[in-house]
Structure formats: C-alpha cells, structure tokens
Coordinates of C-alpha atoms in Angstrom, one line a residue:
M274 CA 10.9 -12.3 -5.6
R275 CA 7.8 -12.7 -3.6
K276 CA 8.1 -13.4 0.1
A277 CA 4.4 -13.8 0.4
A278 CA 1.2 -12.2 -0.7
A279 CA -0.3 -9.0 0.6
A280 CA -3.7 -7.5 0.6
A281 CA -4.1 -4.7 -1.7
A282 CA -3.4 -1.5 0.1
L283 CA -5.9 -0.4 2.7
A284 CA -7.7 -3.7 3.1
L285 CA -7.4 -6.6 5.5
F286 CA -3.9 -7.8 5.0
A287 CA -3.6 -11.5 5.5
T288 CA 0.0 -11.9 4.4
A289 CA 3.4 -10.3 4.0
C290 CA 5.5 -9.6 1.0
G291 CA 9.0 -8.8 0.0
G292 CA 12.0 -10.1 -1.9
A293 CA 14.2 -8.9 -4.6
P294 CA 13.9 -8.5 -8.4
E295 CA 16.1 -10.4 -10.7
T296 CA 18.1 -7.3 -11.5
T297 CA 18.5 -4.0 -9.7
P298 CA 20.7 -0.9 -10.5
A299 CA 24.1 -1.0 -8.9
G300 CA 24.9 1.5 -6.2
G301 CA 23.0 2.7 -3.2
G302 CA 22.5 5.9 -1.2
G303 CA 20.0 8.7 -1.3
T304 CA 16.6 9.1 0.3
F305 CA 13.5 7.3 -1.0
T306 CA 10.1 8.6 -0.1
F307 CA 6.9 6.7 -0.8
A308 CA 3.3 7.9 -0.1
I309 CA 1.2 5.5 1.9
P310 CA -2.5 6.3 2.0
A311 CA -3.2 5.5 5.7
D312 CA -1.4 5.4 9.0
P313 CA -0.3 1.8 9.9
G314 CA -1.3 2.1 13.6
V315 CA 0.3 -0.4 16.1
L316 CA 3.3 -2.1 14.5
D317 CA 3.3 -5.4 16.4
P318 CA 3.3 -8.2 13.7
A319 CA 1.1 -10.3 16.0
T320 CA -1.7 -7.7 15.8
A321 CA -1.2 -6.7 12.1
V322 CA -4.1 -7.5 9.8
L323 CA -4.3 -4.3 7.9
S324 CA -2.2 -4.0 4.7
A325 CA -1.4 -0.4 5.8
T326 CA 0.5 -2.0 8.7
N327 CA 2.1 -5.0 6.9
S328 CA 3.3 -2.9 4.0
L329 CA 5.5 -1.1 6.5
L330 CA 6.5 -4.2 8.5
V331 CA 8.0 -5.8 5.4
F332 CA 10.9 -3.4 5.7
A333 CA 11.9 -4.6 9.1
Y334 CA 11.0 -8.3 9.3
D335 CA 11.8 -11.5 7.5
T336 CA 9.9 -14.8 7.1
L337 CA 11.1 -18.4 7.3
V338 CA 10.7 -19.0 3.6
N339 CA 9.9 -16.9 0.5
V340 CA 8.4 -17.5 -2.9
G341 CA 10.4 -17.4 -6.1
E342 CA 9.6 -15.9 -9.4
K343 CA 7.7 -19.1 -10.5
G344 CA 5.8 -19.5 -7.3
E345 CA 8.2 -22.0 -5.8
I346 CA 9.2 -22.0 -2.1
I347 CA 12.8 -20.7 -1.6
P348 CA 14.9 -20.1 1.5
G349 CA 14.4 -17.3 3.9
L350 CA 15.5 -17.3 7.5
A351 CA 15.5 -21.1 7.0
E352 CA 18.1 -22.6 4.7
K353 CA 16.3 -25.9 4.4
W354 CA 13.3 -27.8 5.7
E355 CA 11.7 -31.2 6.1
V356 CA 7.9 -31.5 5.6
K357 CA 5.6 -34.1 7.0
P358 CA 1.8 -34.2 6.8
D359 CA 1.4 -32.6 10.2
S360 CA 4.7 -30.8 10.8
V361 CA 7.6 -29.0 9.2
T362 CA 11.1 -28.7 10.6
F363 CA 13.3 -25.8 9.6
T364 CA 17.0 -25.5 9.8
L365 CA 17.8 -21.8 10.3
R366 CA 20.7 -19.9 8.7
K367 CA 23.5 -19.3 11.1
D368 CA 24.4 -15.8 10.0
V369 CA 21.1 -14.0 10.7
T370 CA 21.1 -11.2 13.2
C371 CA 18.5 -8.9 14.6
S372 CA 18.5 -5.1 14.3
D373 CA 19.9 -4.9 17.8
G374 CA 22.9 -7.0 16.9
S375 CA 21.8 -10.2 18.6
K376 CA 21.7 -13.5 16.9
L377 CA 18.4 -15.0 15.7
T378 CA 17.8 -18.3 17.5
P379 CA 15.3 -21.2 17.0
A380 CA 13.8 -20.3 20.4
Q381 CA 12.9 -16.9 19.2
V382 CA 11.2 -18.2 16.1
A383 CA 9.2 -20.7 18.3
A384 CA 8.3 -17.8 20.6
N385 CA 6.7 -15.9 17.8
V386 CA 4.5 -18.8 16.9
N387 CA 3.5 -19.7 20.4
H388 CA 2.8 -16.1 21.3
I389 CA 0.3 -15.8 18.5
A390 CA -1.3 -19.1 19.4
D391 CA -1.6 -18.2 23.1
P392 CA -5.3 -17.5 23.8
A393 CA -4.2 -14.7 26.2
T394 CA -2.6 -12.8 23.2
K395 CA -6.0 -12.6 21.4
S396 CA -4.0 -12.2 18.2
P397 CA -6.2 -11.4 15.1
V398 CA -3.8 -13.2 12.9
Y399 CA -4.3 -16.5 14.7
G400 CA -6.4 -18.7 12.4
V401 CA -5.4 -16.5 9.5
L402 CA -1.7 -16.3 9.1
L403 CA -1.1 -18.9 11.7
P404 CA -3.3 -22.0 11.4
T405 CA -5.4 -22.8 14.4
G406 CA -3.7 -25.4 16.5
M407 CA -0.1 -24.8 15.3
K408 CA 2.6 -25.1 17.9
A409 CA 6.3 -24.6 17.8
E410 CA 9.2 -26.4 19.4
A411 CA 12.9 -25.2 19.2
D412 CA 16.1 -27.1 19.3
D413 CA 18.8 -24.4 19.7
A414 CA 21.6 -26.9 19.8
A415 CA 20.6 -28.4 16.4
G416 CA 19.6 -25.0 15.0
T417 CA 16.1 -26.2 14.2
V418 CA 12.5 -25.2 14.9
T419 CA 9.5 -27.5 14.3
L420 CA 6.0 -26.3 13.6
S421 CA 3.3 -28.9 14.1
M422 CA -0.4 -29.3 13.7
P423 CA -2.7 -31.7 15.6
E424 CA -3.8 -33.1 12.2
P425 CA -2.4 -33.2 8.7
Y426 CA -2.4 -29.7 7.1
G427 CA -2.0 -29.4 3.3
F428 CA -0.3 -25.9 3.3
I429 CA 1.9 -26.5 6.4
L430 CA 5.0 -25.3 4.6
E431 CA 3.4 -22.6 2.4
T432 CA 1.7 -20.8 5.4
T433 CA 5.1 -20.1 7.0
R434 CA 6.0 -17.6 4.3
N435 CA 3.4 -15.3 5.8
L436 CA 4.8 -15.0 9.4
F437 CA 7.0 -12.0 10.2
I438 CA 9.6 -13.1 12.8
V439 CA 10.3 -10.8 15.7
C440 CA 13.7 -11.2 17.2
G441 CA 16.0 -9.5 19.7
K442 CA 14.5 -7.4 22.5
G443 CA 11.1 -7.4 20.9
V444 CA 10.7 -11.1 21.8
E445 CA 10.9 -10.4 25.5
D446 CA 9.2 -7.0 25.6
R447 CA 6.6 -6.7 22.9
S448 CA 5.7 -3.2 24.1
V449 CA 8.6 -1.9 22.1
L450 CA 6.8 -3.0 18.9
A451 CA 3.9 -0.5 19.3
R452 CA 5.9 2.2 17.6
G453 CA 9.2 0.4 16.9
T454 CA 10.6 -2.6 15.1
S455 CA 12.8 -5.5 16.3
G456 CA 13.4 -7.8 13.3
S457 CA 16.0 -9.3 11.1
G458 CA 14.9 -7.4 7.9
P459 CA 16.9 -5.1 5.6
F460 CA 15.8 -1.9 7.4
V461 CA 15.2 -0.7 10.9
L462 CA 12.6 1.9 11.9
T463 CA 14.4 5.0 13.3
E464 CA 11.5 7.5 13.5
A465 CA 7.7 7.0 13.9
A466 CA 5.5 10.1 13.5
P467 CA 2.0 8.7 13.5
G468 CA -0.3 10.3 10.9
D469 CA 2.7 11.9 9.1
H470 CA 5.7 9.7 8.3
Y471 CA 7.8 6.7 9.2
T472 CA 11.6 6.7 8.6
F473 CA 13.8 3.6 8.0
E474 CA 17.6 3.3 7.7
P475 CA 19.2 0.3 6.0
R476 CA 21.1 -2.5 7.7
R477 CA 24.2 -2.7 5.5
E478 CA 25.2 -6.0 7.1
Y479 CA 22.0 -7.6 5.8
A480 CA 23.0 -10.6 3.7
W481 CA 20.2 -13.2 3.9
G482 CA 17.5 -11.7 1.8
P483 CA 15.4 -13.8 -0.7
G484 CA 17.3 -14.6 -3.9
G485 CA 20.6 -13.4 -2.4
A486 CA 19.4 -9.8 -1.7
T487 CA 21.6 -7.8 0.6
G488 CA 21.7 -4.4 2.3
K489 CA 24.7 -3.2 0.4
D490 CA 23.0 -1.0 -2.3
L491 CA 20.0 0.1 -0.4
P492 CA 19.1 3.8 0.0
D493 CA 20.5 5.7 3.0
K494 CA 17.0 6.4 4.1
V495 CA 13.4 5.4 3.3
V496 CA 10.5 7.6 4.3
L497 CA 7.0 6.3 4.2
K498 CA 4.9 9.4 4.1
V499 CA 1.2 9.3 5.1
V500 CA -0.8 10.9 2.3
P501 CA -4.5 10.0 2.4
N502 CA -5.5 12.1 -0.6
E503 CA -4.5 10.6 -4.0
Q504 CA -4.6 14.0 -5.7
T505 CA -2.1 15.3 -3.2
A506 CA 0.1 12.3 -3.7
A507 CA 0.0 12.8 -7.5
N508 CA 1.0 16.5 -7.1
L509 CA 3.9 15.5 -4.8
L510 CA 5.1 12.9 -7.3
V511 CA 5.0 15.2 -10.3
A512 CA 6.9 17.8 -8.3
G513 CA 9.5 15.3 -7.3
S514 CA 8.8 15.6 -3.6
I515 CA 8.2 11.9 -3.3
N516 CA 9.5 8.9 -5.4
G517 CA 6.4 6.8 -5.6
A518 CA 2.7 6.3 -4.8
T519 CA -0.2 4.0 -5.7
F520 CA -3.3 5.2 -7.5
F521 CA -6.9 3.7 -7.7
G522 CA -9.0 6.6 -8.7
P523 CA -9.2 9.4 -11.4
D524 CA -5.6 10.5 -10.7
R525 CA -4.5 7.2 -12.1
A526 CA -5.4 8.3 -15.6
R527 CA -3.4 11.6 -15.0
M528 CA -0.4 9.7 -13.8
E529 CA -0.6 7.2 -16.8
S530 CA -0.4 10.2 -19.2
T531 CA 2.3 12.0 -17.4
P532 CA 5.7 11.7 -19.1
G533 CA 8.8 10.9 -17.2
L534 CA 7.2 8.5 -14.6
G535 CA 7.9 4.8 -14.2
K536 CA 4.7 2.9 -14.1
L537 CA 3.6 -0.6 -12.9
T538 CA 0.1 -2.1 -12.9
P539 CA 0.0 -5.0 -10.4
P540 CA -3.2 -6.6 -9.2
G541 CA -5.0 -4.6 -6.6
G542 CA -7.1 -7.2 -4.8
N543 CA -10.8 -7.8 -5.0
G544 CA -13.6 -5.3 -4.7
Q545 CA -16.2 -7.1 -2.6
F546 CA -18.6 -6.7 0.3
L547 CA -19.8 -8.8 3.2
F548 CA -23.0 -8.8 5.3
H549 CA -23.0 -8.8 9.1
Q550 CA -24.8 -12.0 10.3
G551 CA -24.9 -11.3 14.0
D552 CA -28.0 -12.1 16.1
G553 CA -30.8 -9.7 15.4
R554 CA -29.3 -8.2 12.2
P555 CA -31.6 -8.0 9.2
T556 CA -28.8 -9.6 7.1
E557 CA -28.7 -12.6 9.4
D558 CA -31.4 -13.9 7.1
V559 CA -30.0 -15.5 3.9
A560 CA -33.2 -14.5 2.0
V561 CA -32.5 -10.8 2.8
R562 CA -28.8 -11.1 1.8
K563 CA -29.7 -12.7 -1.5
A564 CA -32.4 -10.1 -2.2
L565 CA -30.0 -7.3 -1.5
T566 CA -27.4 -8.9 -3.8
Q567 CA -30.0 -9.4 -6.6
A568 CA -31.0 -5.7 -6.3
L569 CA -27.5 -4.7 -7.6
N570 CA -26.2 -4.8 -11.2
L571 CA -22.9 -6.3 -10.2
Q572 CA -21.4 -5.7 -13.7
E573 CA -22.2 -2.0 -13.5
L574 CA -21.0 -1.9 -9.9
A575 CA -17.7 -3.5 -10.9
G576 CA -17.0 -0.7 -13.4
I577 CA -17.9 2.0 -10.9
A578 CA -15.8 0.5 -8.0
S579 CA -12.7 0.1 -10.2
S580 CA -13.1 3.3 -12.2
G581 CA -13.3 1.1 -15.3
T582 CA -9.8 -0.5 -14.7
G583 CA -10.9 -3.8 -13.1
R584 CA -11.2 -7.3 -14.4
P585 CA -13.9 -10.0 -13.9
V586 CA -13.4 -11.7 -10.6
T587 CA -13.0 -15.5 -10.6
G588 CA -11.9 -16.3 -7.0
L589 CA -10.7 -15.0 -3.6
V590 CA -7.0 -15.9 -3.9
I591 CA -4.5 -13.6 -5.5
D592 CA -2.4 -14.9 -8.5
P593 CA -0.5 -17.1 -8.8
R594 CA -3.2 -19.2 -7.2
P595 CA -2.4 -22.6 -5.7
C596 CA -5.8 -23.6 -7.0
P597 CA -6.5 -22.1 -10.5
G598 CA -10.2 -22.0 -11.5
D599 CA -13.4 -20.0 -11.4
S600 CA -15.4 -20.3 -8.2
V601 CA -17.5 -17.2 -8.9
T602 CA -19.3 -17.7 -12.3
G603 CA -22.8 -19.1 -11.8
H604 CA -22.9 -18.5 -8.1
L605 CA -24.1 -14.9 -8.0
P606 CA -27.7 -13.9 -8.7
A607 CA -28.6 -12.0 -11.9
F608 CA -29.7 -8.4 -11.5
D609 CA -33.5 -8.2 -11.0
A610 CA -34.8 -5.4 -8.8
A611 CA -38.4 -6.6 -9.0
A612 CA -37.5 -10.1 -7.9
A613 CA -35.4 -8.6 -5.1
A614 CA -38.4 -6.6 -3.8
A615 CA -40.6 -9.6 -4.0
A616 CA -38.1 -11.6 -2.0
L617 CA -38.1 -9.0 0.7
D618 CA -41.8 -9.1 0.8
A619 CA -41.7 -12.9 1.2
A620 CA -39.2 -12.5 4.0
G621 CA -41.7 -10.3 5.9
W622 CA -40.1 -6.9 5.2
K623 CA -43.1 -4.9 4.0
A624 CA -43.0 -1.3 2.6
G625 CA -44.6 1.3 4.8
P626 CA -46.3 4.6 3.8
D627 CA -43.0 6.3 3.2
G628 CA -41.7 3.4 1.1
T629 CA -39.3 2.1 3.8
R630 CA -39.6 -1.5 4.6
A631 CA -40.2 -2.8 8.2
K632 CA -40.8 -6.1 10.0
D633 CA -42.2 -6.4 13.5
G634 CA -42.0 -2.7 13.9
E635 CA -38.3 -2.6 13.0
K636 CA -37.1 -0.7 9.9
L637 CA -34.9 -2.4 7.3
S638 CA -32.0 -0.1 7.9
L639 CA -28.4 -0.9 6.9
R640 CA -25.1 0.8 7.9
V641 CA -22.6 0.5 5.1
L642 CA -19.0 0.7 6.2
Y643 CA -16.1 1.4 3.8
A644 CA -12.5 2.8 3.8
T645 CA -12.2 6.4 2.5
T646 CA -8.6 5.7 1.5
R647 CA -9.5 3.4 -1.4
G648 CA -10.2 6.2 -3.8
P649 CA -13.4 7.8 -5.2
G650 CA -14.3 4.6 -7.0
V651 CA -15.2 2.9 -3.8
Q652 CA -17.1 6.0 -2.6
A653 CA -19.1 5.9 -5.8
A654 CA -19.6 2.2 -5.5
V655 CA -21.2 2.3 -2.0
E656 CA -23.3 5.3 -3.1
Y657 CA -24.5 3.2 -6.0
M658 CA -25.4 0.3 -3.6
A659 CA -27.2 2.7 -1.3
A660 CA -29.3 4.2 -4.2
A661 CA -30.2 0.7 -5.5
W662 CA -31.3 -0.5 -2.1
K663 CA -33.3 2.6 -1.3
K664 CA -35.2 1.9 -4.5
I665 CA -36.5 -1.3 -3.0
G666 CA -37.3 0.2 0.3
V667 CA -34.1 -0.1 2.4
D668 CA -32.9 2.7 4.6
V669 CA -29.2 3.1 4.1
K670 CA -26.6 5.1 6.0
L671 CA -23.0 5.3 4.6
N672 CA -20.0 5.4 7.0
G673 CA -16.6 6.2 5.4
V674 CA -13.7 5.8 7.8
L675 CA -9.9 5.6 7.8
D676 CA -8.3 2.2 8.0
T677 CA -7.5 2.1 11.7
K678 CA -11.1 3.1 12.4
L679 CA -12.3 0.5 10.0
S680 CA -10.5 -2.2 11.9
E681 CA -12.0 -1.0 15.2
S682 CA -15.5 -1.0 13.7
L683 CA -15.1 -4.5 12.3
N684 CA -13.6 -6.1 15.4
A685 CA -14.7 -4.1 18.4
T686 CA -17.7 -1.7 18.0
Q687 CA -19.3 -3.9 15.3
D688 CA -21.3 -0.8 14.2
W689 CA -22.0 -1.9 10.6
D690 CA -24.3 -4.1 8.6
V691 CA -22.5 -4.2 5.2
V692 CA -18.8 -3.6 4.6
W693 CA -16.9 -3.0 1.4
L694 CA -13.7 -4.8 2.2
P695 CA -11.0 -6.5 0.1
I696 CA -9.4 -9.5 1.8
T697 CA -6.5 -10.6 -0.4
V698 CA -4.7 -13.8 0.4
T699 CA -2.3 -16.2 -1.4
L700 CA -3.7 -19.4 0.2
P701 CA -7.3 -20.3 0.6
S702 CA -6.6 -21.6 4.1
Q703 CA -5.9 -18.0 5.1
L704 CA -9.5 -17.1 4.7
I705 CA -10.8 -19.6 7.2
G706 CA -10.3 -17.4 10.3
F707 CA -12.1 -14.5 8.6
L708 CA -15.0 -16.5 7.3
S709 CA -15.7 -19.0 10.0
G710 CA -15.0 -19.9 13.6
P711 CA -15.2 -17.6 16.7
A712 CA -16.9 -14.3 15.9
A713 CA -15.4 -10.9 16.7
P714 CA -14.2 -9.7 19.1
K715 CA -13.2 -13.2 20.3
G716 CA -12.0 -14.2 16.8
A717 CA -11.2 -12.8 13.3
N718 CA -14.7 -13.8 12.0
F719 CA -15.8 -10.1 12.0
A720 CA -19.0 -10.8 9.9
H721 CA -20.2 -13.6 12.3
L722 CA -20.4 -16.0 9.3
S723 CA -21.6 -19.6 9.8
N724 CA -21.8 -21.5 6.6
D725 CA -22.0 -25.3 7.2
R726 CA -21.2 -26.2 3.6
Y727 CA -18.1 -23.9 3.5
E728 CA -16.9 -25.5 6.8
E729 CA -17.5 -29.0 5.6
L730 CA -15.5 -28.4 2.3
V731 CA -12.7 -26.7 4.2
A732 CA -12.4 -29.6 6.6
K733 CA -12.3 -31.9 3.6
A734 CA -9.6 -29.9 1.8
M735 CA -7.4 -29.0 4.8
P736 CA -5.5 -32.3 5.3
V737 CA -4.9 -32.8 1.5
P738 CA -1.5 -31.5 0.2
G739 CA -1.3 -29.0 -2.6
A740 CA -3.4 -29.3 -5.7
E741 CA -5.1 -32.5 -4.5
G742 CA -7.4 -30.4 -2.4
C743 CA -8.2 -27.7 -5.0
K744 CA -11.6 -29.0 -6.0
S745 CA -12.8 -28.7 -2.4
W746 CA -11.2 -25.4 -1.9
L747 CA -12.9 -23.9 -5.0
E748 CA -16.2 -25.4 -4.0
A749 CA -15.8 -23.9 -0.5
E750 CA -15.5 -20.4 -2.0
S751 CA -18.6 -21.0 -4.2
A752 CA -20.5 -22.0 -1.1
L753 CA -19.9 -18.6 0.3
F754 CA -21.3 -16.9 -2.8
D755 CA -24.3 -19.3 -3.0
N756 CA -25.2 -18.1 0.5
A757 CA -24.5 -14.4 -0.2
D758 CA -22.0 -14.4 2.8
L759 CA -19.4 -12.6 0.7
V760 CA -20.2 -11.0 -2.7
P761 CA -17.1 -10.6 -5.0
V762 CA -17.6 -7.7 -7.5
V763 CA -14.4 -7.0 -9.3
E764 CA -10.7 -7.9 -9.5
N765 CA -9.0 -4.5 -9.1
T766 CA -5.8 -3.3 -10.6
L767 CA -3.8 -0.4 -9.5
L768 CA -1.2 2.0 -10.8
V769 CA 2.1 2.3 -9.0
A770 CA 4.0 5.4 -10.3
T771 CA 7.6 6.4 -9.6
K772 CA 10.0 9.2 -10.2
G773 CA 13.7 9.4 -9.5
A774 CA 13.8 5.8 -8.2
T775 CA 13.3 2.2 -9.2
F776 CA 11.7 -0.6 -7.2
A777 CA 9.7 -3.8 -7.5
F778 CA 6.1 -3.9 -6.3
D779 CA 4.8 -7.3 -5.4
A780 CA 1.5 -8.6 -4.0
G781 CA 0.3 -5.1 -2.9
A782 CA 3.5 -3.7 -1.4
L783 CA 7.0 -2.4 -2.1
V784 CA 9.9 -4.9 -2.2
P785 CA 12.3 -3.2 0.2
T786 CA 15.5 -4.8 -1.1
S787 CA 14.7 -3.7 -4.7
I788 CA 14.6 0.1 -4.0
R789 CA 17.3 2.2 -5.7
V790 CA 17.4 6.0 -5.9
T791 CA 18.4 7.1 -9.4
G792 CA 17.7 10.8 -9.2
T793 CA 16.2 10.8 -12.7

C-alpha cells in the first residue's frame, strides 16, 4: 500500500513511499540486496529532496498517514484524525517505538514539523513536503498533535503522508542523522559505507505498518548497494549477486527477455527540462525560452529520452492524481526550427560570422545539466537538444553529474542554464516550493521562476478542498508550459527486475515491508 509518492529514481524527490502489498509470502530471513544507482548523501529527512536519499529513508521512517490501494488515506503513526479547513489533529498510536527503544510522543512529531519550518534550518523540503506556514502543537497528555496553517489549505491531511517522522535520539541531536537513522520504521541502518553500500536490519517488534504490516517476516538483512552503471547491475542480477535493480536504458530490453526474472513496470516519472531564469541569464527572457522549445521536436525527443518506452505526458503529478486531466496538450509550441531562429533574431540574438548568436557582445551560450545515473536515454536526449540548438546558433555545453553533485549545482553553485530534471509528486501543492517563491539558495525555487499566472491560480486553488480546486490546479500547470518555464517531454516507465526475492515497488521505490527472500 502506498505510503506516499516518490520521485522516480535519481530525480528530485518530493515525497516518500512505503507500505505493504495485499499478500506476501510467509516466512522471513535471508539477505536481500538491491542495486541503487546513486549514493543517497546526507540522510537527514529534513534535507532530503533527492529520490536517491528518500528511497533509502523509507526503510527507517514512518509517516503520520498512508495511502491505501484505492488512493484513500489510511492510518500510519496516527490511528485517527480530525480535519478542519486550516488544521488537522492526529491521535497517535500508543504502541509505536523508535529504533532506540524509546516511545514515540506527540512532542517528537511536532518537533519534526517545527524544525523544518524554522528559518534557521534552511530545509529544502519546506514549502515542498511541508507547506509554507505550517506549525505543530503537541498535547502529550491527550496523545495528539495538531498541524495548523494560517489560512485554509485544501490538502492539509494529504500532505502529511509525505513527512518522515524522526524520533528518539535523532530529535535532540540531528547530527546522528547524517550517516544514521533514528525512526520508527521497519528497519534500522546498521552500516553506512558511502559510495558502496548501506545495510539495514529488521525491527521484529515493528507492528504498526500500513495495512497491518509487521516486522515478523522481513529479511534478516537488507543491503542497498550503490551501482551507478546499469550494465553492471544487470550482470549482477543475472549472476544472482543481487536480488533486484531498476532499468531505464538498453539493458531494460535485455532484462525483459531474460528468463527466470520477476518483472514490474511502474511509472518512472516525467522526462522534462527547466530553464534558469536568474538575472542576466539568456533564458530569463520568455521569448528565448519559447524559441529554444520550438527548436525541438518534442515527440522525437520523448522517444529518445525514454528509449522508446515512454508515454505521452499529460501533467506533472504522478498517478493516481488527485486532479485527473490533461494540462499539457495545446500548451507547448509545435516544432519549427525556422520560426525559432526568427524569434531569436527578434529578441536581439543575432548570428555572428561563426554562426553563433550574440547580443550586446555576449554569446548565446547554455550550460545543460543532467544526471548521468538516469541511463543512456537521458544522455542521448540532452545531446539531441544540444545539436538542435547549435543548428540555430546556440553554443551549448553539456554537464553530466552524479545526483549529489546535481543537487549542489541546482541549489548552491547555480552553474547551469538548462536542467533535465524529473520532479515527481503526488500533490500539485508539492510543486509550489520548486516553481515559485524564494530562489535558491534561500529557497527550493532553484530555477528562479516567477510566473504571476501560476501563482495567482495556485493561490485560488490552495484553500479549496480536494477535487473542488482541480480546475485551478490544472490551469496553473498549463501556465508554466505557456511560459516555457518547465517543458514536459515524456512520461517515463521503468523496469524493476528481481531474482530470488519478491517485493512491491510503489511510486518509485521499494516497499520495505513487502520484501521476502525466496532463494529461487
């Protein structure tokens, strides 16, 4: 059962995931090894925006509520709740303990929320996983914690399914969370070897998982092995050295045709790119952004980026969407390289003797940032973009980096002009911090976006509960595309292959309580 949504592996991760399938094989034990394509970096949930990080944290942490098989909210750490337009009060289960043996308290839950909301924390998940302005107040005697907003907030209950709750010693000393865990989840991290592997052991006493999941039948050990190369992961899986891995690129076809492997094909998040709109950037100009987008055959680019396994993209929120609909169609320009070149001319970017465009003595030069761990499809996609832009006189430099470096480039050094970056969320409200508000490094708005129409529609949708605000949420997404702030290209799928084990894979990550080692 889904605890929350996750970004497709190796992208910005705006949510968490977990839960238990409806049925799992009886019996536990054994060692389960799964290949992860990037090192997760710092493990503090308050700083975790990369899926590489959160797909690890889901083993050690729980959330207040979870999501059931049909998309309904079900209990998590909270056994019941009372929702008001601007607040939600949770009654916590009384049997939950942290990995150090201490009891989970409402005060600890409140401390998590208030820590993220504290400006001194500079948490990148504030305004994303935790809505801006949310505060928490605990009543330990009553066993409740109340989360409140300054104004009505339509997703006030749903957003809480995305917050990993730190408990025990980690609440008082968050330094232990850099390379360790302190949560109430089904596993505890026992060894962290950055760049190589992360080892977890089960908590057999765990009895409060979603859908009744427990720690009784879990493996004796789970190893998340860092394997950046898909071909290496495929070889290890076929040889039986690991029990599972995800595949985006050409090794996907190889795994699909290999007998004896279990196979899942969940959604893999959107393939999309954004333009940096900081002061002085060429792409600060909407005319330049639209021209660059028009210079690309997006349908052809979609096939390249997904290695032919993607689907047409219709929105920014992962299924099951709270707001079904198509916000993309009709909001992206048709491919026309000649018109794109003319638009750059009109914007003042004239071709020089060498064919490269310049304006006021400055070359039209773009640095394109992307993650190397997304497979060769993404590499081929950015190469296609570079070639198309060079044809219309743009100087392009490609910069492929690992995920931890990607995060640094986005939020700290800001050494990019275009970034290929999936941002996969389950609620449209989770996009707000990424796509508006304070710019990096002060906020999560790494692209320095400022779209008045988007912000107006978001403000209109925010206080409206559930489906009532969907028209405005969808129109807000379309406003981004109209302005070429964010260009959705393809809805990816991925292959999850397994050998000698069974597990569920939900919203971009393993479901820890579903893992069983079968040996066959």
